Amino acid sequence: MSVVVRHIARADRSTVDALGGLGVATIHEAQGRTGLLAARLRPIFPGAHVSGTAVTVSVPPGDNWMLHVAVEQCRDGDILVVAPTSPSDAGYFGELLATALRARGVRGLVIDAGCRDIAELTRMGFPVWSRAVSATGTVKETLGDVNLPLVCAGALVRPGDVVVADDDGVVVVARPAAEDVLAASRARAEKEAGARARYEAGELSLDANDMRGRLARKGLTYVDQEPGE
Amino acid sequence: MSVVVRHIARADRSTVDALGGLGVATIHEAQGRTGLLAARLRPIFPGAHVSGTAVTVSVPPGDNWMLHVAVEQCRDGDILVVAPTSPSDAGYFGELLATALRARGVRGLVIDAGCRDIAELTRMGFPVWSRAVSATGTVKETLGDVNLPLVCAGALVRPGDVVVADDDGVVVVARPAAEDVLAASRARAEKEAGARARYEAGELSLDANDMRGRLARKGLTYVDQEPGE
Amino acid sequence: MSVVVRHIARADRSTVDALGGLGVATIHEAQGRTGLLAARLRPIFPGAHVSGTAVTVSVPPGDNWMLHVAVEQCRDGDILVVAPTSPSDAGYFGELLATALRARGVRGLVIDAGCRDIAELTRMGFPVWSRAVSATGTVKETLGDVNLPLVCAGALVRPGDVVVADDDGVVVVARPAAEDVLAASRARAEKEAGARARYEAGELSLDANDMRGRLARKGLTYVDQEPGE
Amino acid sequence: MSVVVRHIARADRSTVDALGGLGVATIHEAQGRTGLLAARLRPIFPGAHVSGTAVTVSVPPGDNWMLHVAVEQCRDGDILVVAPTSPSDAGYFGELLATALRARGVRGLVIDAGCRDIAELTRMGFPVWSRAVSATGTVKETLGDVNLPLVCAGALVRPGDVVVADDDGVVVVARPAAEDVLAASRARAEKEAGARARYEAGELSLDANDMRGRLARKGLTYVDQEPGE
Amino acid sequence: MSVVVRHIARADRSTVDALGGLGVATIHEAQGRTGLLAARLRPIFPGAHVSGTAVTVSVPPGDNWMLHVAVEQCRDGDILVVAPTSPSDAGYFGELLATALRARGVRGLVIDAGCRDIAELTRMGFPVWSRAVSATGTVKETLGDVNLPLVCAGALVRPGDVVVADDDGVVVVARPAAEDVLAASRARAEKEAGARARYEAGELSLDANDMRGRLARKGLTYVDQEPGE
Amino acid sequence: MSVVVRHIARADRSTVDALGGLGVATIHEAQGRTGLLAARLRPIFPGAHVSGTAVTVSVPPGDNWMLHVAVEQCRDGDILVVAPTSPSDAGYFGELLATALRARGVRGLVIDAGCRDIAELTRMGFPVWSRAVSATGTVKETLGDVNLPLVCAGALVRPGDVVVADDDGVVVVARPAAEDVLAASRARAEKEAGARARYEAGELSLDANDMRGRLARKGLTYVDQEPGE
């Protein structure tokens, strides 16, 4: 049975927006190195950085019908997260669907499949993270699901979870953990700002983080010249 | 025997140029989802969009001698289409060949192999769609063919066919079909313009295309909450 | 035993800088088509072109501890060259390490693994050639070596060798050969400048390089129309 | 925090064993085309076909320490399911761990990483489904988790779920659904046995499944010769 | 429009069978190094070697409906050649379709997509060359074509052409050329038998083929020890 | 200049043969996890296990001329190690060259490119480790080098070094280190034999290697049930 879930609990908007001010790598680290989608998802143009609440879509290979169904379920501040039930590089998404999503306030698309109309999407500034660019067309024959939990590019995404994406890739933050992850991410960002200042001044991380003793105990040896030369 | 065919029938220039005003995805759709080259061919810089008539070159792996032979067969408005007889990522093409092609009015290169001198080609604005970027050199030892039909990145290309390439990839339109495909592509583009306006205004494709009935007959079910929660 | 070699012989600075004015493809050709790193190493942003002396780092998979150790061994004009002992796409390198390296005058990073903080590195203008972009974190548990010879992306790199990188990829020039390779590269670049001028004027490489006789002897045949048509 | 869960609810043994008599493709179909692990997991030798209850292990890249921890949690009838937290092809598993697992009655290993000692494992008849064969060693430095839910090769696996693997790949059946999936799989296998008998006798599936009308309505056209010939 | 062509001209049976006694590499060489399908097509079990006449099937991604349609068009001595219109690794083919094809005398399947039921197909001895093994299911929603020319794994295949497949891969021989290619292949095989006898006796190909002069003219130099040692 | 080095120092035969009695993984571990060739090299048939002294051949892409040159330099007990100067999957090697090599006592081939005549090589029992199986032909146009050091599949191989290959892959042992690596490999094999006996008897590696304390100090926590359930 194919299902569309109409009412989902979305992460708190202010938390979502605050997470969007932090980088994917920082958030990934702050939540214990979890939640990262596979690195095969790449942005279609550089420089985008968005956060939003996930509306999830499970689609058949080569069939984008459910994307049309999903548009209706989107609200301002959402990000569409799409995974095919078997691998497909077809061009599921293009300018027209982006126009429809933008009209509803959707902030971007994450899709473990192909995308097309790259030039138009770039002009619109509508960001997409996809595993392929392909003009290959899709059909509208077979159903899927909207707003059920799914695995996208190796990560579990539940409807309403927070999705953050930038030039490094895509990370998902579970809705119940969003506040805590935000706090941990901010703490990490502050710590990194401190480190950055010290490194700019020439301090070494070996000293700043007191690594020399542990390195020596592990057996690191400094020599003046390459052994045997 | 290696052959260079000197006289080929080229698609009509005004048709070629008009097709260049339409996107690869649109043309691919308008001709029944055929003619698309494999998505592994990517532009070396973003934003290029060209059309032209194919001059085809079959080359040995790692040997670019026939590109030099092919230059002489090119005319204003052509696009060079190159396929190796076995897979190769070597850097067959660079700035010097681009200079020679540009002097003859060639509009770009499509090659199912590697390309180099990316910085110079970007500065020249000479667009290339290739499967790899590689500085690896090639030799000039073995012959190939110019202007015979060939398979490039999975698609059959005949000399004189129309080639259109943009950020989405590359599509070939058979010469005898060019007029019809142009008409069909324009019709599709117009239809899409109408759809775009409706979607910008917030109309749903579910309604615009009257999909709700067929979705329901296929068994799509709307629920308020995730089953089992 | 893990070793850090403190004193390495670096290629002459003026030679290194002069090589940085030449392209990777030119240098690769000029030294007999050797020294090219595998084409899987791609720049994280377009347009960078650097040269420097190699500080080499052999790292365990998913462990970037030795990068911190290596920073201390770097000097103005160096390029860090990093290879994992088994394949890894993890994000070994980001903004903080780049800040530390820049403070010491390092010109860039070449890494046969993953890189993150792409947006920040782009803003800093710190160039990286990597095999992947990935936010995946790394650990600091296991030692490696600094300034021993290593194989990076298929090429042998010795500490102090010259590394040149641009949009085409990365090439290494052995330190003892640097002067000769510079001379040969310059000669090649001059020859190419001459060819470029001739090609811009419409001369054919078939004539400029007197290829017609050899092509004919190999059996190249010109026909007016495709055989069998 | 790294966690080992000691007591997990395992699927019923007789159901597990009965599922092992059915093929991966049949089970995958019978449970609505869900639960299939990515096709990159391939058996290290042909002909193995096993079922068992999942003991799950989340491991760092290039670090097999947690496999040693997991052995203790295994019981007769289990299958070890291992996923790295970031991609790794290292050789996590070999003959010694197989010996330890076999001594506890474990029936096989499913790992989204590398495996080694292929010759010895083949001689032992201990089946492994892995994404790579690699002799590359791993370390024992960093912790992971045992018996938490994880995503392995794109599928969600919970401890105690049923895992079935054969030459086609690997499928997971959620523990609460195991009885129903067994019944559905048996029904499908019986139906297929009937179809097989009819097809052996020369009946066409077009007739057996009454497809001709629907094909005609979709527009399928039979012609005597290729159009245009 | 989707089309099934009912009457195709098949290559002569005795020629087809004789080609089946020769290897794929030999035939590929004998017809001027053309007709080879991409090396991504691999046999599902070792040791198969078949020849037959092509029945071609163009299929949508993830949809195997047309395979059922194609069965009816097959005759004794055919090989089914299947290409998806966009890349798909789904499991289009399994034991039931193999049973139906075998009942009609079909000798094997060549498919640029996925195959399943490997264990059963191996027991049946029904050979398949595919790009993937995958249990992923397919649908029956969208039409394709039977017995139109198509590009499969990069090679043009026309209905009725000869297909030969062995452990090395798959080669297609155009129907009109089959007699000539058979003669050329036999000549090559005889020549190789002569060479084999000489090499077994210890003769060098350098002498048997008189290569020493040409090698010397190209500049090959024999030295007693590595230069610089 | 292309060079053939005629006299190379080969590793001691008895050491070479003794290393052939040990597995690739064991040797790789015993020499500090170095010397492993990339896992893309796979055996063309299962079950082969050989050792020998390297005769190295650097070849152009798609050109196997130098293999013919190399045959003459081979002696009883050698293994041919071949690397192309840029990536190539062409079928450089087949039955005839294997016949010539076998006549000289060569034990196998390691090639970072393609191989063909798989059925014949399997019947001969001549083992090959290659990156691809491909019937694609090669030319004899361009020179390379025999018996110079080269990088093959990411590892440095010097002429006369020991090469060991089995179902796990290929490892190279530097000639000067062969005695020491043999001793270390034997020690490791003995230690593993002891471990195997203990594991067969049901002892846990956690206890045998006294890991529990270190695991606890790192923070490993045992719980009875999944947290939150």
Coordinates of N, CA and C in Angstrom, one line a residue, chain C residues 71-142:
Chain C
V71 N 52.4 19.7 10.3 CA 52.4 21.2 10.2 C 53.7 21.8 10.7
E72 N 54.2 21.2 11.8 CA 55.5 21.7 12.3 C 56.7 21.6 11.4
Q73 N 56.6 20.6 10.5 CA 57.8 20.4 9.6 C 57.7 21.3 8.3
C74 N 56.6 22.0 8.2 CA 56.4 22.8 7.0 C 57.1 24.2 7.0
R75 N 57.5 24.7 5.9 CA 58.1 26.0 5.8 C 57.4 26.7 4.6
D76 N 57.7 28.0 4.6 CA 57.2 28.8 3.5 C 57.6 28.2 2.2
G77 N 56.6 28.1 1.3 CA 56.8 27.5 0.0 C 56.5 26.1 -0.2
D78 N 56.1 25.4 0.9 CA 55.8 24.0 0.8 C 54.4 23.7 0.3
I79 N 54.2 22.4 -0.1 CA 52.9 21.9 -0.4 C 52.9 20.6 0.4
L80 N 51.8 20.3 1.1 CA 51.6 19.1 1.9 C 51.1 18.0 0.9
V81 N 51.7 16.9 0.9 CA 51.3 15.7 0.1 C 50.9 14.6 1.0
V82 N 49.7 14.1 0.9 CA 49.2 13.2 1.9 C 48.6 11.9 1.2
A83 N 49.0 10.7 1.7 CA 48.5 9.5 1.1 C 48.1 8.6 2.2
P84 N 46.9 8.0 2.2 CA 46.6 7.0 3.2 C 47.2 5.7 2.9
T85 N 47.4 4.8 3.9 CA 48.0 3.5 3.6 C 47.0 2.5 3.1
S86 N 45.7 2.8 3.2 CA 44.7 2.1 2.5 C 43.6 3.1 2.1
P87 N 42.8 2.8 1.1 CA 41.9 3.8 0.5 C 41.0 4.4 1.6
S88 N 40.8 5.7 1.6 CA 39.9 6.3 2.5 C 39.3 7.6 1.9
D89 N 38.0 7.8 1.9 CA 37.4 9.1 1.5 C 37.1 10.0 2.6
A90 N 37.5 9.7 3.8 CA 37.1 10.5 5.0 C 37.6 11.9 4.9
G91 N 37.0 12.8 5.6 CA 37.4 14.3 5.5 C 38.6 14.6 6.5
Y92 N 39.8 14.3 6.0 CA 41.0 14.5 6.8 C 41.3 15.9 7.1
F93 N 40.9 16.8 6.3 CA 41.4 18.2 6.3 C 40.3 19.2 6.1
G94 N 40.4 20.3 6.9 CA 39.5 21.4 6.9 C 40.1 22.7 7.2
E95 N 39.2 23.6 7.5 CA 39.6 25.0 7.7 C 40.7 25.2 8.7
L96 N 40.6 24.5 9.9 CA 41.6 24.8 10.9 C 43.0 24.4 10.5
L97 N 43.1 23.2 9.9 CA 44.5 22.8 9.5 C 45.0 23.8 8.4
A98 N 44.1 24.2 7.5 CA 44.5 25.2 6.5 C 45.0 26.5 7.1
T99 N 44.3 26.9 8.2 CA 44.8 28.1 8.9 C 46.2 27.9 9.4
A100 N 46.4 26.8 10.0 CA 47.7 26.5 10.6 C 48.8 26.4 9.5
L101 N 48.4 25.8 8.4 CA 49.4 25.7 7.3 C 49.7 27.1 6.6
R102 N 48.6 27.8 6.4 CA 48.8 29.1 5.8 C 49.7 30.0 6.7
A103 N 49.6 29.9 8.0 CA 50.4 30.7 8.9 C 51.9 30.4 8.7
R104 N 52.2 29.2 8.2 CA 53.6 28.8 8.0 C 54.0 29.0 6.5
G105 N 53.1 29.6 5.7 CA 53.5 29.8 4.3 C 53.2 28.7 3.3
V106 N 52.5 27.7 3.8 CA 52.2 26.5 2.9 C 51.3 27.0 1.8
R107 N 51.5 26.5 0.6 CA 50.7 27.0 -0.6 C 49.5 26.1 -1.0
G108 N 49.4 24.9 -0.4 CA 48.3 24.1 -0.8 C 48.5 22.7 -0.3
L109 N 47.4 21.9 -0.6 CA 47.4 20.5 -0.1 C 47.1 19.6 -1.3
V110 N 47.8 18.4 -1.3 CA 47.4 17.4 -2.3 C 47.2 16.1 -1.4
I111 N 46.0 15.6 -1.5 CA 45.6 14.5 -0.6 C 44.8 13.4 -1.4
D112 N 45.2 12.2 -1.3 CA 44.5 11.1 -2.0 C 43.5 10.5 -1.0
A113 N 42.6 11.4 -0.5 CA 41.6 11.1 0.4 C 40.6 12.2 0.4
G114 N 39.8 12.4 1.5 CA 38.7 13.4 1.4 C 39.1 14.7 2.1
C115 N 38.4 15.7 1.8 CA 38.6 17.1 2.3 C 37.2 17.6 2.7
R116 N 37.1 18.5 3.7 CA 35.9 19.2 4.1 C 36.1 20.6 4.3
D117 N 35.0 21.3 4.7 CA 35.0 22.8 4.9 C 35.3 23.5 3.6
I118 N 34.7 23.0 2.5 CA 34.9 23.5 1.2 C 34.6 25.0 1.1
A119 N 33.5 25.4 1.6 CA 33.1 26.8 1.5 C 34.1 27.7 2.2
E120 N 34.6 27.3 3.4 CA 35.6 28.1 4.1 C 36.9 28.1 3.3
L121 N 37.3 27.0 2.8 CA 38.6 26.9 2.1 C 38.5 27.7 0.8
T122 N 37.4 27.7 0.2 CA 37.2 28.6 -1.0 C 37.3 30.1 -0.6
R123 N 36.7 30.4 0.5 CA 36.8 31.8 0.9 C 38.2 32.2 1.3
M124 N 38.9 31.3 1.9 CA 40.3 31.6 2.2 C 41.2 31.6 1.0
G125 N 40.8 30.9 -0.1 CA 41.6 30.8 -1.2 C 42.7 29.8 -1.0
F126 N 42.5 28.8 -0.1 CA 43.5 27.8 0.2 C 43.2 26.6 -0.7
P127 N 44.1 26.3 -1.7 CA 43.7 25.3 -2.7 C 44.0 23.9 -2.2
V128 N 43.1 23.0 -2.5 CA 43.3 21.5 -2.2 C 42.9 20.7 -3.4
W129 N 43.7 19.7 -3.7 CA 43.4 18.7 -4.7 C 43.2 17.4 -3.9
S130 N 41.9 16.9 -4.0 CA 41.6 15.7 -3.2 C 40.8 14.7 -4.1
R131 N 40.7 13.5 -3.6 CA 39.9 12.5 -4.3 C 38.4 12.5 -3.9
A132 N 38.0 13.2 -2.9 CA 36.6 13.3 -2.5 C 36.4 14.5 -1.6
V133 N 35.2 15.0 -1.6 CA 34.7 15.9 -0.6 C 33.8 15.2 0.3
S134 N 34.2 15.2 1.6 CA 33.4 14.5 2.6 C 33.5 15.1 4.0
A135 N 32.4 15.3 4.6 CA 32.4 15.8 6.0 C 32.8 14.8 7.1
T136 N 32.9 13.5 6.6 CA 33.2 12.5 7.6 C 34.4 12.8 8.5
G137 N 34.3 12.6 9.8 CA 35.4 12.9 10.7 C 36.4 11.9 10.7
T138 N 37.6 12.2 11.2 CA 38.7 11.3 11.4 C 39.1 11.2 12.9
V139 N 39.9 10.2 13.2 CA 40.3 10.1 14.6 C 41.8 10.5 14.7
K140 N 42.3 10.4 15.9 CA 43.7 10.7 16.2 C 44.2 9.6 17.1
E141 N 44.4 8.4 16.5 CA 44.8 7.2 17.3 C 46.1 6.6 16.9
T142 N 46.4 6.6 15.6 CA 47.5 5.8 15.1 C 48.5 6.7 14.3

